[in-house]
Short mmCIF file of C-alpha atoms and ligand atoms in Angstrom, two decimals:
data_model
loop_
_atom_site.label_atom_id
_atom_site.label_comp_id
_atom_site.label_asym_id
_atom_site.label_seq_id
_atom_site.Cartn_x
_atom_site.Cartn_y
_atom_site.Cartn_z
CA MET A 1 -20.08 38.06 -6.94
CA THR A 2 -18.39 35.19 -8.69
CA THR A 3 -15.41 33.27 -7.48
CA ARG A 4 -12.63 33.09 -9.98
CA VAL A 5 -11.55 29.56 -10.69
CA ASP A 6 -8.44 28.98 -12.76
CA THR A 7 -9.33 25.99 -14.82
CA LEU A 8 -6.29 24.57 -16.53
CA LEU A 9 -7.69 21.46 -18.09
CA THR A 10 -11.18 20.29 -19.03
CA LEU A 11 -12.09 16.74 -19.96
CA SER A 12 -15.43 16.17 -21.66
CA GLY A 13 -16.87 12.74 -22.31
CA VAL A 14 -13.41 11.19 -22.24
CA GLY A 15 -13.18 7.45 -22.74
CA LYS A 16 -10.46 4.92 -23.30
CA THR A 17 -10.64 1.34 -24.46
CA PHE A 18 -7.79 -1.13 -24.76
CA GLY A 19 -8.86 -3.82 -27.22
CA GLY A 20 -12.00 -5.18 -25.58
CA THR A 21 -11.36 -3.56 -22.19
CA VAL A 22 -13.21 -0.36 -21.36
CA ALA A 23 -10.76 1.37 -19.03
CA LEU A 24 -12.62 4.69 -18.87
CA GLU A 25 -15.99 5.90 -20.04
CA GLY A 26 -17.72 9.29 -20.15
CA ILE A 27 -15.35 11.22 -17.91
CA ASP A 28 -16.22 14.91 -17.41
CA LEU A 29 -13.76 16.70 -15.21
CA SER A 30 -11.83 19.91 -14.77
CA ILE A 31 -8.43 20.40 -13.22
CA GLU A 32 -7.54 23.68 -11.56
CA THR A 33 -4.23 25.43 -10.98
CA GLY A 34 -2.97 25.73 -7.43
CA LYS A 35 -4.91 22.68 -6.28
CA VAL A 36 -4.05 19.11 -5.45
CA HIS A 37 -6.63 16.93 -7.17
CA ALA A 38 -6.83 13.29 -6.08
CA PHE A 39 -7.92 10.39 -8.25
CA VAL A 40 -9.02 7.58 -5.99
CA GLY A 41 -10.35 4.13 -6.74
CA GLU A 42 -9.62 0.45 -6.41
CA ASN A 43 -7.06 -1.37 -8.53
CA GLY A 44 -8.24 -1.28 -12.12
CA ALA A 45 -10.64 1.64 -11.57
CA GLY A 46 -8.88 3.63 -14.31
CA LYS A 47 -6.84 6.11 -12.26
CA SER A 48 -3.53 5.55 -14.03
CA THR A 49 -5.17 5.51 -17.43
CA LEU A 50 -6.82 8.87 -16.75
CA GLY A 51 -3.48 10.34 -15.67
CA LYS A 52 -1.82 8.90 -18.77
CA LEU A 53 -4.42 10.46 -21.07
CA ILE A 54 -3.64 13.84 -19.55
CA VAL A 55 0.13 13.55 -19.98
CA GLY A 56 0.05 12.13 -23.50
CA VAL A 57 1.02 8.53 -22.77
CA HIS A 58 -2.29 7.36 -24.27
CA ALA A 59 -4.68 9.13 -26.61
CA PRO A 60 -8.37 9.10 -25.63
CA SER A 61 -10.66 6.80 -27.61
CA ALA A 62 -13.54 9.24 -27.12
CA GLY A 63 -14.18 12.76 -25.91
CA ARG A 64 -12.12 15.93 -25.76
CA ILE A 65 -9.35 17.38 -23.61
CA ALA A 66 -9.01 21.16 -23.55
CA LEU A 67 -6.10 23.15 -22.16
CA ASP A 68 -6.83 26.79 -21.34
CA GLY A 69 -10.11 26.29 -23.18
CA ALA A 70 -8.54 25.07 -26.43
CA GLU A 71 -8.76 21.45 -27.50
CA VAL A 72 -5.46 19.59 -27.50
CA HIS A 73 -4.26 16.29 -28.92
CA PHE A 74 -1.03 14.84 -27.69
CA ALA A 75 0.68 12.16 -29.72
CA SER A 76 3.34 11.58 -27.08
CA PRO A 77 4.41 12.56 -23.58
CA ALA A 78 6.93 14.92 -25.19
CA GLN A 79 4.10 16.88 -26.78
CA ALA A 80 2.21 17.07 -23.51
CA LEU A 81 5.41 18.23 -21.86
CA ASP A 82 5.67 21.03 -24.42
CA HIS A 83 2.34 22.21 -23.02
CA GLY A 84 3.56 21.90 -19.45
CA LEU A 85 1.81 18.63 -18.55
CA VAL A 86 4.11 16.09 -16.90
CA GLY A 87 3.63 12.67 -15.38
CA ILE A 88 5.74 11.24 -12.59
CA SER A 89 5.26 7.57 -13.12
CA GLN A 90 4.76 4.70 -10.72
CA GLU A 91 8.22 3.45 -11.61
CA LEU A 92 10.67 6.30 -11.58
CA SER A 93 12.32 7.04 -14.88
CA LEU A 94 15.68 8.33 -13.77
CA MET A 95 19.17 7.24 -14.76
CA PRO A 96 20.57 5.80 -11.53
CA GLN A 97 24.21 5.91 -12.62
CA ARG A 98 24.14 9.61 -13.42
CA THR A 99 24.25 12.57 -11.06
CA VAL A 100 21.25 14.49 -9.84
CA LEU A 101 22.34 17.45 -11.95
CA ASP A 102 22.59 15.34 -15.12
CA ASN A 103 19.16 13.90 -14.50
CA ILE A 104 17.52 17.27 -14.00
CA ALA A 105 19.32 19.05 -16.81
CA LEU A 106 19.38 16.33 -19.45
CA GLY A 107 18.04 17.76 -22.71
CA ARG A 108 17.86 21.22 -21.16
CA GLU A 109 21.54 22.03 -20.93
CA VAL A 110 22.56 25.61 -21.49
CA MET A 111 24.66 25.63 -24.65
CA ARG A 112 27.50 27.83 -25.71
CA GLY A 113 27.80 27.21 -29.41
CA PRO A 114 28.05 23.44 -29.82
CA PHE A 115 29.16 22.92 -26.20
CA VAL A 116 27.32 22.45 -22.99
CA ASP A 117 27.97 25.34 -20.65
CA ALA A 118 28.29 23.31 -17.47
CA ARG A 119 28.44 26.28 -15.13
CA ALA A 120 25.40 28.00 -16.64
CA THR A 121 23.48 24.71 -16.71
CA ARG A 122 24.20 24.19 -13.03
CA ALA A 123 23.20 27.76 -12.25
CA ALA A 124 19.92 27.33 -14.11
CA VAL A 125 19.09 24.19 -12.11
CA GLN A 126 20.13 25.92 -8.88
CA ALA A 127 17.79 28.79 -9.75
CA VAL A 128 14.88 26.37 -10.08
CA MET A 129 15.76 24.78 -6.73
CA ASP A 130 15.90 28.21 -5.10
CA ARG A 131 12.68 29.38 -6.66
CA TYR A 132 10.76 26.38 -5.34
CA ASP A 133 12.83 26.05 -2.19
CA MET A 134 13.56 22.42 -2.95
CA GLN A 135 17.21 21.54 -2.41
CA VAL A 136 18.96 18.36 -3.45
CA ASP A 137 22.63 17.46 -3.65
CA LEU A 138 23.31 18.01 -7.34
CA ASP A 139 26.49 15.93 -7.33
CA ALA A 140 25.06 12.82 -5.70
CA ARG A 141 24.51 9.77 -7.87
CA VAL A 142 20.74 9.27 -8.25
CA GLY A 143 21.02 5.57 -7.44
CA ASP A 144 22.53 6.42 -4.05
CA ILE A 145 19.82 8.74 -2.72
CA PRO A 146 16.55 7.73 -1.01
CA VAL A 147 13.42 7.28 -3.12
CA VAL A 148 11.83 10.47 -1.81
CA GLU A 149 14.90 12.43 -2.95
CA GLN A 150 14.68 10.72 -6.32
CA GLN A 151 11.09 11.89 -6.55
CA LYS A 152 12.32 15.38 -5.81
CA VAL A 153 14.72 15.04 -8.73
CA GLU A 154 11.83 14.10 -10.99
CA ILE A 155 9.83 17.05 -9.72
CA LEU A 156 12.74 19.42 -10.31
CA ARG A 157 13.18 18.02 -13.79
CA ALA A 158 9.52 18.78 -14.46
CA LEU A 159 9.79 22.26 -12.93
CA SER A 160 12.87 23.10 -14.96
CA ARG A 161 10.75 22.34 -18.02
CA ASP A 162 8.11 24.84 -16.85
CA ALA A 163 5.57 22.25 -15.83
CA ARG A 164 2.09 23.62 -15.16
CA LEU A 165 0.57 20.32 -14.14
CA ILE A 166 2.24 17.34 -12.52
CA VAL A 167 0.60 13.94 -12.24
CA PHE A 168 1.82 11.73 -9.39
CA ASP A 169 0.80 8.11 -9.83
CA GLU A 170 0.93 6.17 -6.54
CA PRO A 171 4.06 8.06 -5.43
CA THR A 172 4.05 6.58 -1.94
CA ALA A 173 3.62 2.96 -2.99
CA ARG A 174 7.38 2.43 -2.95
CA LEU A 175 8.18 4.78 -0.10
CA PRO A 176 9.13 3.70 3.42
CA SER A 177 6.50 5.04 5.81
CA ASP A 178 8.74 7.75 7.24
CA GLN A 179 9.14 9.30 3.80
CA VAL A 180 5.44 9.66 3.10
CA ALA A 181 5.00 12.92 5.03
CA PRO A 182 7.93 14.66 3.25
CA LEU A 183 6.50 13.63 -0.12
CA LEU A 184 3.06 14.95 0.78
CA ALA A 185 4.69 18.20 1.87
CA LEU A 186 6.35 18.47 -1.55
CA VAL A 187 3.03 17.91 -3.25
CA ARG A 188 1.40 20.67 -1.18
CA GLN A 189 4.31 22.95 -1.90
CA LEU A 190 3.82 22.54 -5.65
CA ALA A 191 0.17 23.52 -5.39
CA GLY A 192 1.21 26.47 -3.24
CA ALA A 193 3.52 27.54 -6.05
CA GLY A 194 0.53 27.63 -8.41
CA LYS A 195 0.94 24.27 -10.09
CA ALA A 196 -1.96 21.97 -10.77
CA VAL A 197 -1.24 18.63 -9.13
CA ILE A 198 -2.99 15.34 -9.77
CA TYR A 199 -2.41 12.83 -7.01
CA VAL A 200 -3.30 9.23 -7.78
CA SER A 201 -3.48 6.95 -4.78
CA HIS A 202 -5.57 4.33 -3.09
CA PHE A 203 -4.39 5.40 0.34
CA LEU A 204 -7.38 7.25 1.73
CA GLU A 205 -5.46 8.81 4.62
CA GLU A 206 -3.07 10.50 2.19
CA ILE A 207 -5.96 11.78 0.11
CA LEU A 208 -7.74 13.21 3.13
CA GLU A 209 -4.58 14.82 4.44
CA ALA A 210 -2.99 16.33 1.37
CA THR A 211 -5.53 17.02 -1.36
CA ASP A 212 -8.06 19.78 -2.10
CA THR A 213 -10.33 18.02 -4.55
CA VAL A 214 -11.11 14.37 -4.96
CA THR A 215 -12.42 12.43 -7.93
CA ILE A 216 -13.70 8.95 -7.25
CA LEU A 217 -13.45 6.40 -10.04
CA ARG A 218 -15.03 2.98 -10.04
CA ASN A 219 -14.83 0.48 -12.92
CA GLY A 220 -13.81 3.21 -15.33
CA ARG A 221 -16.72 5.44 -14.38
CA HIS A 222 -16.66 8.84 -12.77
CA ILE A 223 -18.55 8.51 -9.49
CA ARG A 224 -18.12 12.07 -8.21
CA THR A 225 -15.76 15.00 -7.82
CA GLY A 226 -15.87 17.36 -4.89
CA PRO A 227 -13.90 19.12 -2.18
CA THR A 228 -11.83 16.72 -0.08
CA ALA A 229 -12.96 18.61 3.00
CA SER A 230 -16.48 17.27 2.56
CA GLU A 231 -15.30 13.65 2.41
CA THR A 232 -14.46 11.32 5.27
CA HIS A 233 -12.76 7.96 5.35
CA GLU A 234 -16.21 6.37 5.33
CA THR A 235 -17.63 8.33 2.42
CA LEU A 236 -14.52 7.61 0.36
CA VAL A 237 -14.72 3.90 1.10
CA GLU A 238 -18.37 3.93 0.10
CA GLY A 239 -17.57 5.81 -3.09
CA VAL A 240 -14.65 3.63 -4.03
CA THR A 241 -16.25 0.26 -3.28
CA GLY A 242 -19.85 1.16 -3.99
CA SER A 243 -20.94 -0.48 -0.77
CA VAL A 244 -21.86 1.02 2.54
CA LEU A 245 -19.43 0.92 5.41
CA GLY A 246 -21.48 -1.48 7.47
CA GLU A 247 -20.40 -4.11 5.00
CA GLN A 248 -16.74 -3.33 5.40
CA TYR A 249 -16.31 -6.07 8.00
CA PRO A 250 -17.68 -9.59 7.79
CA GLU A 251 -19.89 -11.13 10.45
CA ILE A 252 -17.81 -13.02 12.96
CA THR A 253 -19.34 -15.94 14.78
CA ALA A 254 -18.81 -16.21 18.53
CA PRO A 255 -16.26 -18.83 19.50
CA ASP A 256 -17.30 -21.74 21.70
CA ALA A 257 -16.45 -20.59 25.23
CA ALA A 258 -16.43 -24.17 26.49
CA GLN A 259 -13.48 -25.15 24.36
CA ALA A 260 -9.98 -25.23 25.81
CA PRO A 261 -7.62 -22.55 24.52
CA VAL A 262 -5.44 -23.32 21.52
CA LEU A 263 -2.82 -20.94 22.81
CA SER A 264 -2.02 -20.06 26.43
CA VAL A 265 0.66 -17.50 27.06
CA ARG A 266 1.78 -17.03 30.66
CA GLY A 267 4.28 -14.54 31.97
CA LEU A 268 5.99 -14.09 28.62
CA SER A 269 8.91 -11.69 29.02
CA ARG A 270 11.81 -10.40 27.04
CA PRO A 271 13.95 -7.91 28.96
CA GLY A 272 13.55 -4.38 27.70
CA VAL A 273 10.92 -5.36 25.12
CA PHE A 274 7.87 -6.81 26.89
CA GLU A 275 7.10 -8.11 30.31
CA ASN A 276 4.76 -10.59 31.93
CA VAL A 277 2.37 -10.96 29.02
CA SER A 278 -0.43 -13.48 29.58
CA PHE A 279 -3.49 -14.34 27.51
CA ASP A 280 -5.39 -17.18 25.85
CA ILE A 281 -6.92 -17.73 22.45
CA ARG A 282 -9.67 -20.29 21.91
CA PRO A 283 -10.47 -22.15 18.70
CA GLY A 284 -12.44 -19.89 16.38
CA GLU A 285 -11.51 -16.78 18.28
CA ILE A 286 -9.98 -13.65 16.74
CA VAL A 287 -7.91 -11.86 19.35
CA GLY A 288 -6.63 -8.42 18.46
CA LEU A 289 -3.27 -7.30 19.75
CA ALA A 290 -3.46 -3.51 19.84
CA GLY A 291 -1.14 -0.77 20.98
CA LEU A 292 0.87 2.13 19.74
CA VAL A 293 3.71 1.56 17.32
CA GLY A 294 6.67 0.45 19.41
CA SER A 295 4.49 -0.92 22.22
CA GLY A 296 5.85 -4.42 21.63
CA ARG A 297 2.99 -5.98 19.66
CA SER A 298 5.02 -7.46 16.85
CA GLU A 299 7.77 -8.55 19.23
CA ILE A 300 5.26 -10.49 21.34
CA ALA A 301 3.96 -12.19 18.22
CA ARG A 302 7.47 -13.08 17.10
CA ALA A 303 8.24 -14.58 20.49
CA ILE A 304 5.07 -16.68 20.38
CA LEU A 305 6.17 -18.03 17.02
CA GLY A 306 9.63 -18.75 18.40
CA ALA A 307 11.34 -16.25 16.12
CA ASP A 308 12.73 -14.34 19.12
CA PRO A 309 13.77 -15.74 22.50
CA ALA A 310 11.56 -15.07 25.53
CA THR A 311 11.00 -16.48 29.00
CA GLY A 312 7.66 -17.64 30.35
CA GLU A 313 5.28 -20.35 29.30
CA ILE A 314 3.64 -21.00 25.95
CA ARG A 315 1.17 -23.88 25.80
CA PHE A 316 -0.12 -24.76 22.39
CA ASN A 317 -2.86 -27.31 21.71
CA GLY A 318 -2.64 -28.24 25.36
CA GLY A 319 1.03 -29.18 25.23
CA ASP A 320 4.48 -27.80 25.20
CA THR A 321 6.05 -26.97 21.87
CA GLY A 322 9.73 -26.83 21.20
CA ARG A 323 11.39 -23.45 21.49
CA SER A 324 12.42 -23.13 17.88
CA ILE A 325 10.42 -21.53 15.14
CA ALA A 326 10.63 -24.76 13.13
CA ALA A 327 9.12 -26.74 16.00
CA ARG A 328 6.29 -24.25 16.43
CA LEU A 329 5.48 -24.14 12.74
CA ALA A 330 5.46 -27.94 12.71
CA ALA A 331 3.13 -27.93 15.71
CA GLY A 332 0.61 -25.85 13.76
CA MET A 333 1.43 -22.18 14.11
CA ALA A 334 1.57 -19.91 11.07
CA MET A 335 2.33 -16.27 10.60
CA ILE A 336 1.58 -13.59 8.04
CA PRO A 337 4.57 -11.31 8.64
CA GLU A 338 4.42 -7.55 9.00
CA ASN A 339 6.58 -6.77 6.03
CA ARG A 340 5.53 -9.06 3.26
CA ARG A 341 8.34 -8.00 0.97
CA GLU A 342 11.19 -8.37 3.39
CA GLN A 343 10.04 -11.22 5.56
CA GLY A 344 7.50 -13.06 3.52
CA LEU A 345 7.60 -13.11 -0.21
CA MET A 346 10.27 -14.01 -2.70
CA ILE A 347 9.04 -11.29 -4.97
CA ASP A 348 10.79 -12.45 -8.13
CA ARG A 349 9.93 -16.14 -7.73
CA PRO A 350 6.80 -17.80 -9.14
CA ILE A 351 3.53 -17.76 -7.20
CA VAL A 352 3.63 -21.55 -6.82
CA GLU A 353 7.02 -21.45 -5.09
CA ASN A 354 5.88 -18.67 -2.81
CA VAL A 355 2.85 -20.66 -1.70
CA THR A 356 4.71 -23.90 -1.05
CA LEU A 357 7.68 -22.29 0.68
CA SER A 358 8.02 -23.91 4.13
CA HIS A 359 5.73 -26.76 3.07
CA LEU A 360 8.04 -28.44 0.56
CA ARG A 361 8.41 -31.56 2.69
CA ARG A 362 4.76 -32.36 2.10
CA PHE A 363 5.35 -32.76 -1.57
CA SER A 364 8.60 -34.67 -1.42
CA GLY A 365 8.64 -38.40 -1.76
CA ALA A 366 11.20 -41.04 -2.66
CA LEU A 367 11.14 -39.81 -6.25
CA GLY A 368 11.72 -36.16 -5.40
CA LEU A 369 9.19 -33.39 -5.44
CA ASP A 370 5.69 -34.34 -6.57
CA ARG A 371 5.15 -31.33 -8.82
CA ARG A 372 1.70 -32.34 -9.93
CA ARG A 373 0.35 -32.68 -6.42
CA GLU A 374 2.08 -29.46 -5.44
CA ARG A 375 0.36 -27.54 -8.23
CA ALA A 376 -3.02 -29.09 -7.53
CA GLU A 377 -2.93 -28.14 -3.86
CA VAL A 378 -1.56 -24.68 -4.58
CA THR A 379 -4.29 -24.07 -7.14
CA GLN A 380 -6.89 -25.14 -4.61
CA GLN A 381 -5.52 -22.79 -1.94
CA CYS A 382 -5.21 -19.90 -4.36
CA THR A 383 -8.82 -20.35 -5.41
CA ALA A 384 -9.92 -20.56 -1.79
CA THR A 385 -8.16 -17.28 -0.95
CA GLY A 386 -9.60 -15.54 -4.02
CA LEU A 387 -6.18 -14.85 -5.46
CA LYS A 388 -6.36 -13.24 -8.90
CA TYR A 389 -3.55 -14.46 -11.14
CA ASN A 390 -2.89 -15.52 -14.70
CA SER A 391 -0.40 -18.32 -14.19
CA LEU A 392 1.07 -19.95 -11.11
CA ASP A 393 4.43 -19.42 -12.80
CA ASP A 394 4.10 -15.63 -12.82
CA PRO A 395 6.38 -13.93 -10.32
CA ALA A 396 4.75 -12.62 -7.15
CA ALA A 397 5.88 -9.16 -8.26
CA ALA A 398 3.31 -9.25 -11.09
CA LEU A 399 0.45 -9.12 -8.57
CA SER A 400 -1.10 -6.18 -6.73
CA GLY A 401 -0.33 -5.68 -3.03
CA GLY A 402 -3.62 -7.25 -2.00
CA ASN A 403 -3.01 -10.32 -4.11
CA GLN A 404 0.55 -10.63 -2.82
CA GLN A 405 -0.89 -10.69 0.66
CA LYS A 406 -3.28 -13.45 -0.41
CA ILE A 407 -0.27 -15.56 -1.43
CA LEU A 408 0.83 -15.46 2.20
CA PHE A 409 -2.64 -16.48 3.32
CA ALA A 410 -2.62 -19.34 0.82
CA ARG A 411 0.79 -20.40 2.14
CA ALA A 412 -0.43 -20.31 5.73
CA ALA A 413 -3.66 -22.17 4.89
CA LEU A 414 -1.73 -24.90 3.08
CA GLY A 415 -0.26 -25.95 6.43
CA ASP A 416 -3.75 -26.14 8.02
CA PRO A 417 -2.53 -24.27 11.12
CA ALA A 418 -4.36 -24.22 14.45
CA LEU A 419 -3.12 -20.68 15.12
CA LEU A 420 -2.59 -17.92 12.60
CA ILE A 421 -0.72 -14.80 13.62
CA ALA A 422 -1.49 -11.98 11.18
CA ASP A 423 0.71 -8.92 11.61
CA GLU A 424 -0.69 -5.89 9.75
CA PRO A 425 -2.37 -8.14 7.17
CA THR A 426 -3.92 -5.27 5.21
CA ARG A 427 -1.04 -2.82 5.17
CA GLY A 428 -0.65 -1.25 1.74
CA VAL A 429 -3.59 -3.01 0.11
CA ASP A 430 -6.57 -1.18 -1.36
CA VAL A 431 -9.97 -1.05 0.30
CA GLY A 432 -11.57 -3.75 -1.85
CA ALA A 433 -8.73 -6.17 -1.19
CA LYS A 434 -8.96 -5.32 2.51
CA ARG A 435 -12.47 -6.64 2.65
CA SER A 436 -11.45 -9.92 1.05
CA ILE A 437 -8.62 -10.29 3.56
CA TYR A 438 -11.11 -9.69 6.38
CA ASP A 439 -13.29 -12.38 4.85
CA LEU A 440 -10.32 -14.76 4.81
CA ILE A 441 -9.57 -14.12 8.47
CA ALA A 442 -13.22 -14.47 9.50
CA GLY A 443 -13.48 -17.64 7.39
CA LEU A 444 -10.45 -19.22 9.07
CA ALA A 445 -11.91 -18.40 12.48
CA ALA A 446 -15.26 -19.88 11.46
CA ARG A 447 -13.39 -23.11 10.66
CA GLY A 448 -12.04 -23.21 14.20
CA LYS A 449 -8.65 -21.60 13.74
CA ALA A 450 -7.36 -19.31 16.49
CA ILE A 451 -6.31 -15.93 15.14
CA LEU A 452 -3.97 -13.36 16.66
CA LEU A 453 -4.49 -10.13 14.75
CA ILE A 454 -2.07 -7.24 14.99
CA SER A 455 -3.02 -3.97 13.37
CA SER A 456 -2.26 -0.28 13.67
CA GLU A 457 -5.70 0.48 12.30
CA LEU A 458 -8.00 0.80 15.26
CA GLU A 459 -11.07 0.40 13.11
CA GLU A 460 -9.79 -2.88 11.77
CA ILE A 461 -9.08 -4.24 15.24
CA LEU A 462 -12.51 -3.14 16.43
CA GLY A 463 -14.29 -4.41 13.32
CA LEU A 464 -12.76 -7.87 13.32
CA SER A 465 -11.79 -8.99 16.83
CA HIS A 466 -13.82 -10.93 19.37
CA ARG A 467 -11.49 -9.70 22.09
CA VAL A 468 -8.60 -7.25 22.20
CA ILE A 469 -5.41 -7.32 24.28
CA VAL A 470 -3.99 -3.81 24.56
CA VAL A 471 -0.25 -3.50 24.98
CA SER A 472 1.43 -0.39 26.28
CA ARG A 473 5.17 -0.22 26.74
CA GLY A 474 5.52 -3.96 26.62
CA ARG A 475 2.85 -4.67 29.24
CA VAL A 476 -0.74 -5.77 28.91
CA ALA A 477 -2.66 -2.59 29.71
CA GLY A 478 -6.13 -3.96 29.19
CA GLU A 479 -8.26 -6.74 27.82
CA LEU A 480 -11.46 -5.59 26.17
CA GLU A 481 -14.45 -7.59 25.04
CA GLY A 482 -18.12 -7.17 24.14
CA ALA A 483 -19.61 -3.81 25.09
CA ASP A 484 -16.29 -2.70 26.62
CA LEU A 485 -14.59 -2.99 23.28
CA THR A 486 -14.80 0.62 22.13
CA GLU A 487 -12.41 2.96 20.41
CA SER A 488 -12.09 5.24 23.43
CA ALA A 489 -11.46 2.36 25.87
CA LEU A 490 -8.85 1.02 23.52
CA MET A 491 -7.10 4.35 23.15
CA THR A 492 -7.18 4.97 26.88
CA ALA A 493 -5.50 1.64 27.54
CA ALA A 494 -3.00 2.11 24.72
CA PHE A 495 -1.82 5.41 26.16
CA SER A 496 -2.01 4.34 29.79
CA GLY A 497 1.63 3.42 30.25
CA THR A 498 3.10 6.28 28.25
N1 ADP B 1 -2.01 -0.68 -21.63
C1 ADP B 1 -3.10 -1.36 -21.32
N2 ADP B 1 -3.53 -2.37 -22.09
C2 ADP B 1 -4.65 -3.05 -21.80
N3 ADP B 1 -5.43 -2.80 -20.73
C3 ADP B 1 -5.05 -1.82 -19.91
C4 ADP B 1 -3.87 -1.04 -20.15
N4 ADP B 1 -3.76 -0.12 -19.17
C5 ADP B 1 -4.80 -0.32 -18.35
N5 ADP B 1 -5.59 -1.32 -18.80
C6 ADP B 1 -6.83 -1.79 -18.17
O1 ADP B 1 -7.62 -0.66 -17.91
C7 ADP B 1 -8.26 -0.77 -16.64
C8 ADP B 1 -7.86 0.41 -15.77
O2 ADP B 1 -6.49 0.27 -15.41
P1 ADP B 1 -5.68 1.37 -14.62
O3 ADP B 1 -5.94 2.70 -15.22
O4 ADP B 1 -4.28 0.91 -14.58
O5 ADP B 1 -6.35 1.29 -13.19
P2 ADP B 1 -5.82 1.85 -11.78
O6 ADP B 1 -4.65 2.74 -12.03
O7 ADP B 1 -7.00 2.57 -11.21
O8 ADP B 1 -5.47 0.65 -10.97
C9 ADP B 1 -7.87 -2.12 -16.08
O9 ADP B 1 -8.87 -3.03 -16.42
C10 ADP B 1 -6.59 -2.42 -16.82
O10 ADP B 1 -6.40 -3.82 -16.91
MG1 MG B 2 -2.66 2.57 -11.33
#
């Protein structure tokens, strides 16, 4: 007995070069209808390029693409669309000023003679929404609806053009976290309706949750393709990075137990948020602050930094610091904030300004800002953090998420802080960049800095911390160290107060 597989698309020996850059080489792959097929890999692995070859944005430099067994050549996305192959790009391509209906129907209006038949056009769009059970408010202005609804509009536009295959390129990169699940549900729904879906992402959790097949790309090469069900987080990380998981976390050296704490927190309280929190951090020690979302982790960190008011005692470097955030920063605290876009980076400003923000005083003298010294020190910090950039004058927005995060590390390091608070330092960065951020944290600790690490990723907390404070409902529910520092002990403590 043979299992029938509906192969829509076959790629044989496909390659793509851009000038001197080999983006893809020797890709053999088939794409099936009714399946969600993930392309996973680090930044620059070739995921987007592969998707673009399929939807006619680029033409392959080598190899063949066959649709229903017959070789095809697309000179443009419009030609690929004629064959039912559609890409939903990283940056949405909708007209924000126009209505949802206009955006879906544009170019597909039902005509009566030379005129658009508005009622029939609307009915045709409504029929597509009904058929796929995907409702949106047709009269809303696209610019006014949430990103996930805008994605729905793009999907409906594709469906109303009889799409057979839809490529999603990093669709969740711009989504708030509560909209990720609805988007994944949409993706599953499309496969359920018999569409072939390609899902490009570097978020392994999304891949494991929502896809049927996964193709791993590394440096433009096809590493493997197989059922998602036979992959785990670990095997994907190994495939994507080419290194075994044991190397995912750097060695951390034990702090000197004889040294006095850098930070002593005693009885820190903020009514209704956290209560009676006490702990120490020594020089060179990485202390994890773990707990469920909403347990008060970030709020405790903000209070330590002086960003929020709290009662209790905070001793830093053996003394009292002022209450204000400015006083605490001046005393040698630094923070990598949870939401780098909203709290940390000026995304449209040059890298150099982002690094020196909050340190400008250092470079000001009687004659104004010493630009040359500023650039020299920034360059040094950027090199030390492994930031990849072309020019210090490029906007932060030009960099990948991992490199944006490194800007914040460079900024923090520039102040030579005694304590670094890192709140979700690897959120939204790919696995390769994660490792370099872990190296940065371990390196700072090795140079005697005290680190307070907040993360929702248990593995990260376990892999990187010397000691972990577990918070549950605003109270310290446990302090784990050495052999006691296990995933189950951590989870038990995290859930203890709930
Ligand atoms: N239009 C282009 N011109 C030149 N080089 C490109 C272009 N698009 C992609 N590349 C290069 O091809 C490689 C793969 O890029 P890409 O497909 O965007 O990777 P991914 O989506 O996996 O991050 C990278 O080295 C990238 O710099
Ligand atoms: Mg890409």
